[in-house]
N, CA, C and O of each residue as an XYZ file, in Angstrom:
540
protein
N       2.088      2.696    -18.875
C       2.276      2.144    -17.567
C       1.291      2.775    -16.575
O       1.142      3.995    -16.521
N       0.635      1.935    -15.806
C      -0.333      2.410    -14.805
C       0.412      2.641    -13.488
O       0.949      1.711    -12.886
N       0.430      3.891    -13.063
C       1.066      4.217    -11.783
C       0.122      3.746    -10.669
O      -1.024      4.186    -10.586
N       0.622      2.848     -9.821
C      -0.213      2.120     -8.861
C       0.387      2.202     -7.461
O       1.574      1.939     -7.263
N      -0.449      2.571     -6.496
C      -0.058      2.547     -5.094
C      -0.769      1.404     -4.424
O      -1.994      1.309     -4.500
N      -0.033      0.534     -3.768
C      -0.622     -0.616     -3.082
C      -0.683     -0.352     -1.593
O       0.306      0.030     -0.968
N      -1.873     -0.565     -1.034
C      -2.036     -0.541      0.407
C      -1.207     -1.678      1.000
O      -0.977     -2.684      0.329
N      -0.765     -1.539      2.215
C       0.052     -2.559      2.855
C      -0.593     -3.931      2.842
O       0.098     -4.941      2.705
N      -1.908     -3.978      2.983
C      -2.617     -5.248      2.985
C      -2.443     -6.051      1.712
O      -2.477     -7.281      1.740
N      -2.258     -5.365      0.598
C      -2.038     -6.082     -0.678
C      -0.690     -6.791     -0.633
O      -0.589     -7.944     -1.050
N       0.335     -6.127     -0.138
C       1.647     -6.775     -0.025
C       1.628     -7.924      0.950
O       2.214     -8.973      0.683
N       0.969     -7.750      2.070
C       0.873     -8.824      3.048
C       0.149    -10.013      2.450
O       0.573    -11.156      2.621
N      -0.939     -9.750      1.752
C      -1.714    -10.834      1.096
C      -0.862    -11.565      0.072
O      -0.927    -12.789     -0.039
N      -0.057    -10.808     -0.679
C       0.786    -11.443     -1.711
C       1.776    -12.405     -1.072
O       2.033    -13.481     -1.613
N       2.331    -12.029      0.067
C       3.303    -12.910      0.714
C       2.645    -14.137      1.337
O       3.164    -15.249      1.246
N       1.516    -13.921      1.958
C       0.840    -15.026      2.667
C      -0.036    -15.792      1.702
O      -1.213    -15.481      1.519
N       0.545    -16.773      1.103
C      -0.115    -17.505      0.006
C      -1.183    -18.476      0.478
O      -1.504    -19.434     -0.225
N      -1.737    -18.238      1.658
C      -2.741    -19.154      2.205
C      -4.112    -18.554      2.245
O      -4.983    -19.097      2.925
N      -4.361    -17.450      1.547
C      -5.717    -16.896      1.618
C      -6.219    -16.534      0.232
O      -5.464    -16.562     -0.739
N      -7.482    -16.198      0.148
C      -8.156    -16.004     -1.156
C      -7.617    -14.827     -1.942
O      -7.782    -14.796     -3.161
N      -6.987    -13.867     -1.313
C      -6.513    -12.698     -2.036
C      -5.054    -12.820     -2.460
O      -4.533    -11.922     -3.122
N      -4.386    -13.905     -2.094
C      -2.965    -14.060     -2.427
C      -2.727    -14.119     -3.923
O      -1.851    -13.426     -4.439
N      -3.498    -14.939     -4.628
C      -3.275    -15.109     -6.075
C      -3.507    -13.797     -6.811
O      -2.664    -13.415     -7.623
N      -4.615    -13.082     -6.567
C      -4.767    -11.802     -7.267
C      -3.650    -10.811     -6.920
O      -3.215    -10.044     -7.779
N      -3.184    -10.824     -5.660
C      -2.124     -9.899     -5.249
C      -0.828    -10.233     -6.001
O      -0.155     -9.335     -6.508
N      -0.485    -11.506     -6.072
C       0.729    -11.891     -6.801
C       0.625    -11.575     -8.280
O       1.594    -11.135     -8.898
N      -0.560    -11.802     -8.851
C      -0.797    -11.498    -10.269
C      -0.601     -9.998    -10.508
O       0.012     -9.597    -11.497
N      -1.121     -9.177     -9.602
C      -0.989     -7.729     -9.721
C       0.498     -7.345     -9.666
O       0.955     -6.551    -10.488
N       1.240     -7.886     -8.729
C       2.646     -7.550     -8.599
C       3.445     -7.932     -9.824
O       4.465     -7.306    -10.114
N       3.006     -8.945    -10.550
C       3.701     -9.392    -11.772
C       3.243     -8.693    -13.040
O       3.710     -9.021    -14.131
N       2.333     -7.734    -12.910
C       1.783     -7.029    -14.088
C       2.835     -6.124    -14.714
O       3.229     -5.134    -14.097
N       3.303     -6.432    -15.921
C       4.336     -5.600    -16.542
C       3.825     -4.227    -17.004
O       4.614     -3.361    -17.381
N       2.515     -4.039    -16.973
C       1.940     -2.776    -17.360
C       1.788     -1.778    -16.230
O       1.116     -0.758    -16.383
N       2.409     -2.068    -15.092
C       2.299     -1.174    -13.917
C       3.659     -0.756    -13.414
O       4.630     -1.510    -13.481
N       3.708      0.461    -12.909
C       4.823      0.915    -12.136
C       4.278      1.181    -10.739
O       3.262      1.857    -10.575
N       4.963      0.644     -9.738
C       4.468      0.733     -8.369
C       5.108      1.909     -7.632
O       6.303      2.180     -7.754
N       4.282      2.579     -6.881
C       4.696      3.715     -6.060
C       4.396      3.325     -4.639
O       3.352      2.733     -4.367
N       5.298      3.647     -3.718
C       5.105      3.314     -2.330
C       5.651      4.437     -1.466
O       6.082      5.472     -1.973
N       5.628      4.228     -0.177
C       6.097      5.289      0.731
C       6.803      4.673      1.942
O       6.755      3.469      2.193
N       7.459      5.572      2.671
C       8.077      5.149      3.920
C       7.040      4.584      4.864
O       7.357      3.732      5.694
N       5.788      5.050      4.748
C       4.747      4.594      5.645
C       4.342      3.149      5.384
O       4.087      2.397      6.325
N       4.281      2.753      4.116
C       4.005      1.352      3.783
C       5.166      0.491      4.278
O       4.956     -0.575      4.857
N       6.369      0.955      4.050
C       7.539      0.213      4.544
C       7.475      0.033      6.058
O       7.747     -1.054      6.568
N       7.116      1.098      6.774
C       6.986      1.013      8.222
C       5.889      0.061      8.632
O       5.992     -0.586      9.674
N       4.837     -0.039      7.834
C       3.715     -0.907      8.191
C       4.029     -2.392      7.984
O       3.533     -3.230      8.737
N       4.838     -2.731      6.984
C       5.009     -4.139      6.681
C       6.337     -4.742      7.079
O       6.409     -5.957      7.264
N       7.379     -3.968      7.220
C       8.716     -4.540      7.349
C       9.236     -4.768      8.772
O       9.929     -5.765      8.978
N       8.962     -3.945      9.737
C       9.584     -4.120     11.064
C       9.305     -5.480     11.731
O      10.226     -6.091     12.273
N       8.093     -5.947     11.702
C       7.802     -7.230     12.383
C       8.540     -8.414     11.764
O       9.140     -9.201     12.496
N       8.515     -8.566     10.442
C       9.277     -9.676      9.885
C      10.788     -9.578     10.232
O      11.446    -10.600     10.430
N      11.311     -8.378     10.300
C      12.712     -8.223     10.672
C      12.909     -8.599     12.131
O      13.843     -9.329     12.464
N      12.037     -8.107     13.003
C      12.177     -8.391     14.440
C      12.061     -9.890     14.733
O      12.840    -10.441     15.511
N      11.092    -10.533     14.109
C      10.858    -11.965     14.346
C      11.704    -12.873     13.451
O      11.513    -14.089     13.421
N      12.632    -12.268     12.733
C      13.590    -13.004     11.872
C      12.888    -13.857     10.812
O      13.323    -14.965     10.497
N      11.822    -13.329     10.283
C      11.138    -13.980      9.166
C      11.787    -13.466      7.894
O      11.253    -12.598      7.204
N      12.934    -14.015      7.608
C      13.822    -13.520      6.537
C      13.188    -13.573      5.162
O      13.345    -12.648      4.366
N      12.473    -14.650      4.879
C      11.853    -14.766      3.556
C      10.807    -13.685      3.344
O      10.726    -13.106      2.261
N      10.010    -13.409      4.361
C       9.006    -12.395      4.279
C       9.632    -11.002      4.107
O       9.206    -10.216      3.261
N      10.652    -10.717      4.928
C      11.340     -9.428      4.847
C      11.960     -9.247      3.455
O      11.882     -8.165      2.873
N      12.561    -10.286      2.938
C      13.174    -10.203      1.608
C      12.125     -9.951      0.534
O      12.373     -9.186     -0.398
N      10.956    -10.580      0.645
C       9.869    -10.362     -0.309
C       9.514     -8.870     -0.349
O       9.394     -8.292     -1.429
N       9.349     -8.253      0.807
C       8.990     -6.830      0.863
C      10.148     -5.959      0.350
O       9.923     -4.983     -0.365
N      11.362     -6.310      0.710
C      12.527     -5.515      0.275
C      12.664     -5.509     -1.253
O      13.040     -4.495     -1.841
N      12.358     -6.642     -1.888
C      12.420     -6.708     -3.350
C      11.395     -5.742     -3.926
O      11.696     -5.010     -4.869
N      10.186     -5.731     -3.368
C       9.160     -4.802     -3.840
C       9.658     -3.352     -3.669
O       9.599     -2.567     -4.615
N      10.142     -3.000     -2.481
C      10.550     -1.634     -2.227
C      11.726     -1.194     -3.110
O      11.805     -0.032     -3.508
N      12.621     -2.108     -3.407
C      13.763     -1.782     -4.258
C      13.330     -1.420     -5.690
O      13.988     -0.620     -6.356
N      12.248     -1.999     -6.145
C      11.783     -1.764     -7.519
C      10.772     -0.623     -7.618
O      10.505     -0.142     -8.719
N      10.202     -0.176     -6.492
C       9.138      0.830     -6.521
C       9.691      2.239     -6.440
O      10.795      2.463     -5.945
N       8.902      3.187     -6.936
C       9.182      4.608     -6.722
C       8.748      4.936     -5.303
O       7.745      4.415     -4.815
N       9.509      5.805     -4.642
C       9.217      6.155     -3.259
C       8.714      7.574     -3.090
O       9.219      8.502     -3.722
N       7.728      7.736     -2.245
C       7.323      9.051     -1.754
C       7.855      9.099     -0.325
O       7.472      8.303      0.532
N       8.751     10.061     -0.098
C       9.372     10.157      1.200
C       8.478     10.849      2.213
O       7.673     11.714      1.867
N       8.632     10.457      3.467
C       7.912     11.101      4.569
C       8.401     12.542      4.698
O       9.581     12.839      4.515
N       7.462     13.420      5.017
C       7.805     14.832      5.225
C       6.699     15.504      6.039
O       5.574     15.006      6.084
N       7.007     16.615      6.673
C       5.951     17.332      7.400
C       4.829     17.796      6.465
O       3.663     17.824      6.857
N       5.182     18.153      5.247
C       4.141     18.577      4.271
C       3.199     17.426      3.956
O       1.988     17.624      3.852
N       3.738     16.241      3.807
C       2.926     15.054      3.526
C       2.023     14.730      4.716
O       0.867     14.349      4.530
N       2.533     14.875      5.914
C       1.739     14.645      7.114
C       0.581     15.651      7.187
O      -0.538     15.288      7.551
N       0.849     16.884      6.850
C      -0.216     17.915      6.811
C      -1.283     17.557      5.790
O      -2.476     17.693      6.062
N      -0.872     17.110      4.641
C      -1.825     16.694      3.586
C      -2.644     15.494      4.088
O      -3.848     15.414      3.842
N      -1.985     14.565      4.791
C      -2.675     13.405      5.333
C      -3.704     13.812      6.363
O      -4.793     13.239      6.416
N      -3.374     14.792      7.179
C      -4.321     15.275      8.177
C      -5.584     15.797      7.506
O      -6.695     15.518      7.957
N      -5.413     16.544      6.444
C      -6.562     17.080      5.719
C      -7.386     15.984      5.066
O      -8.615     16.049      5.065
N      -6.717     14.974      4.509
C      -7.443     13.839      3.932
C      -8.232     13.101      5.014
O      -9.380     12.716      4.793
N      -7.618     12.903      6.184
C      -8.304     12.244      7.275
C      -9.527     13.030      7.743
O     -10.577     12.456      8.034
N      -9.374     14.327      7.808
C     -10.464     15.200      8.255
C     -11.623     15.163      7.254
O     -12.786     15.108      7.655
N     -11.316     15.192      5.976
C     -12.382     15.225      4.943
C     -13.082     13.910      4.759
O     -14.291     13.880      4.529
N     -12.338     12.797      4.855
C     -12.926     11.478      4.540
C     -13.116     10.583      5.753
O     -13.652      9.483      5.614
N     -12.695     11.017      6.946
C     -12.835     10.182      8.130
C     -11.861      9.019      8.148
O     -12.198      7.935      8.624
N     -10.667      9.230      7.641
C      -9.666      8.152      7.522
C      -8.906      7.926      8.828
O      -8.734      8.846      9.627
N      -8.462      6.712      9.026
C      -7.530      6.410     10.106
C      -6.157      6.987      9.705
O      -5.902      7.247      8.529
N      -5.311      7.174     10.669
C      -4.019      7.865     10.433
C      -3.195      7.193      9.317
O      -2.759      7.877      8.392
N      -2.980      5.900      9.383
C      -2.133      5.264      8.393
C      -2.763      5.304      7.010
O      -2.060      5.497      6.018
N      -4.070      5.125      6.927
C      -4.749      5.240      5.632
C      -4.580      6.641      5.050
O      -4.360      6.799      3.849
N      -4.684      7.649      5.902
C      -4.513      9.045      5.447
C      -3.103      9.272      4.916
O      -2.922      9.945      3.901
N      -2.107      8.714      5.595
C      -0.736      8.854      5.112
C      -0.547      8.177      3.758
O       0.124      8.714      2.877
N      -1.149      6.981      3.596
C      -1.054      6.308      2.307
C      -1.728      7.105      1.206
O      -1.176      7.256      0.117
N      -2.906      7.608      1.483
C      -3.665      8.398      0.503
C      -2.893      9.648      0.102
O      -2.807      9.974     -1.082
N      -2.333     10.347      1.083
C      -1.577     11.566      0.796
C      -0.338     11.242     -0.076
O       0.002     11.990     -0.993
N       0.307     10.140      0.229
C       1.483      9.746     -0.568
C       1.071      9.401     -1.986
O       1.747      9.783     -2.942
N      -0.033      8.680     -2.131
C      -0.520      8.285     -3.460
C      -0.885      9.521     -4.290
O      -0.572      9.601     -5.478
N      -1.545     10.470     -3.648
C      -1.907     11.701     -4.372
C      -0.660     12.505     -4.727
O      -0.570     13.048     -5.828
N       0.295     12.587     -3.819
C       1.516     13.331     -4.105
C       2.250     12.737     -5.321
O       2.887     13.464     -6.084
N       2.153     11.420     -5.489
C       2.842     10.744     -6.612
C       1.988     10.724     -7.869
O       2.421     10.198     -8.895
N       0.783     11.286     -7.813
C      -0.127     11.298     -8.956
C      -0.361      9.907     -9.542
O      -0.256      9.699    -10.751
N      -0.679      8.965     -8.664
C      -0.936      7.607     -9.138
C      -2.283      7.555     -9.822
O      -3.150      8.394     -9.581
N      -2.450      6.566    -10.672
C      -3.721      6.363    -11.351
C      -4.644      5.488    -10.541
O      -5.864      5.627    -10.620
N      -4.065      4.571     -9.748
C      -4.890      3.661     -8.943
C      -4.265      3.460     -7.576
O      -3.047      3.368     -7.424
N      -5.144      3.396     -6.588
C      -4.787      3.034     -5.214
C      -5.516      1.742     -4.949
O      -6.747      1.715     -4.950
N      -4.777      0.658     -4.718
C      -5.416     -0.649     -4.591
C      -5.278     -1.131     -3.154
O      -4.213     -1.047     -2.543
N      -6.408     -1.645     -2.632
C      -6.507     -2.034     -1.238
C      -7.256     -3.352     -1.092
O      -7.981     -3.767     -1.996
N      -7.077     -3.998      0.036
C      -7.889     -5.191      0.350
C      -9.085     -4.831      1.205
O      -9.860     -5.699      1.606
N      -9.229     -3.543      1.482
C     -10.378     -3.089      2.276
C     -11.688     -3.255      1.489
O     -11.688     -3.283      0.259
N     -12.788     -3.362      2.218
C     -14.111     -3.446      1.588
C     -14.524     -2.070      1.078
O     -14.086     -1.057      1.624
N     -15.347     -2.014      0.058
C     -15.774     -0.734     -0.506
C     -16.577      0.157      0.459
O     -16.834      1.322      0.156
N     -16.962     -0.380      1.594
C     -17.691      0.422      2.587
C     -16.747      1.193      3.517
O     -17.212      1.982      4.340
N     -15.442      0.982      3.405
C     -14.482      1.620      4.290
C     -14.221      3.080      3.896
O     -14.405      3.432      2.731
N     -13.809      3.919      4.810
C     -13.610      5.341      4.532
C     -12.679      5.660      3.368
O     -12.869      6.680      2.705
N     -11.687      4.830      3.099
C     -10.739      5.136      2.025
C     -11.447      5.299      0.678
O     -10.945      5.992     -0.207
N     -12.600      4.669      0.523
C     -13.358      4.775     -0.724
C     -14.115      6.108     -0.832
O     -14.700      6.411     -1.872
N     -14.099      6.902      0.253
C     -14.723      8.240      0.194
C     -13.764      9.345     -0.256
O     -14.167     10.494     -0.436
N     -12.497      8.982     -0.433
C     -11.482      9.973     -0.789
C     -11.767     10.550     -2.172
O     -11.987      9.814     -3.135
N     -11.759     11.866     -2.252
C     -11.966     12.533     -3.542
C     -10.646     12.678     -4.275
O      -9.601     12.874     -3.655
N     -10.696     12.582     -5.590
C      -9.511     12.823     -6.403
C      -8.524     11.683     -6.469
O      -7.364     11.890     -6.827
N      -8.962     10.480     -6.131
C      -8.108      9.299     -6.165
C      -8.970      8.089     -6.542
O     -10.012      7.844     -5.934
N      -8.534      7.358     -7.525
C      -9.248      6.140     -7.901
C      -8.838      5.022     -6.973
O      -7.707      4.540     -7.041
N      -9.740      4.603     -6.106
C      -9.510      3.540     -5.128
C     -10.215      2.303     -5.622
O     -11.398      2.345     -5.958
N      -9.483      1.187     -5.669
C     -10.077     -0.086     -6.142
C      -9.728     -1.185     -5.167
O      -8.677     -1.184     -4.525
N     -10.661     -2.133     -5.083
C     -10.375     -3.331     -4.282
C      -9.457     -4.242     -5.102
O      -9.447     -4.180     -6.332
N      -8.712     -5.060     -4.432
C      -7.843     -5.995     -5.112
C      -8.665     -6.904     -6.014
O      -8.247     -7.219     -7.128
N      -9.826     -7.324     -5.541
C     -10.698     -8.221     -6.328
C     -11.138     -7.576     -7.644
O     -11.303     -8.269     -8.648
N     -11.327     -6.266     -7.646
C     -11.791     -5.595     -8.868
C     -10.716     -5.469     -9.922
O     -11.019     -5.225    -11.090
N      -9.461     -5.630     -9.529
C      -8.359     -5.508    -10.441
C      -8.117     -6.793    -11.207
O      -7.714     -6.775    -12.370
N      -8.372     -7.930    -10.527
C      -8.061     -9.227    -11.128
C      -8.993     -9.587    -12.261
O      -8.850    -10.652    -12.863
């Protein structure tokens, strides 16, 4: 089983079946050879707006993913690790939190919809792949 951390954009793309990355995202989510790892930070990034705007189908889609995934819980230690990742690679705050959570869980792959020119691809000690490279 490939331990996989999905950036929030992959989940959003999977739900929104109207763009070019939706099919690869859905295919990835259906891969029986993967175990997904996530964090409170991904949940915070994708779930509040669908709940607030009563987009029940979207919220349920994310909840099903979270119920099946392994969780890395938020903690002060994780935030400190994220700060160091941000400092070393020039990451934005949320990306740093995702990277720190992925590293804490010892995932094999961190998959994102970001372009390979983005700072997350500078992170040392983590295999970062674009969604397109996985399909």
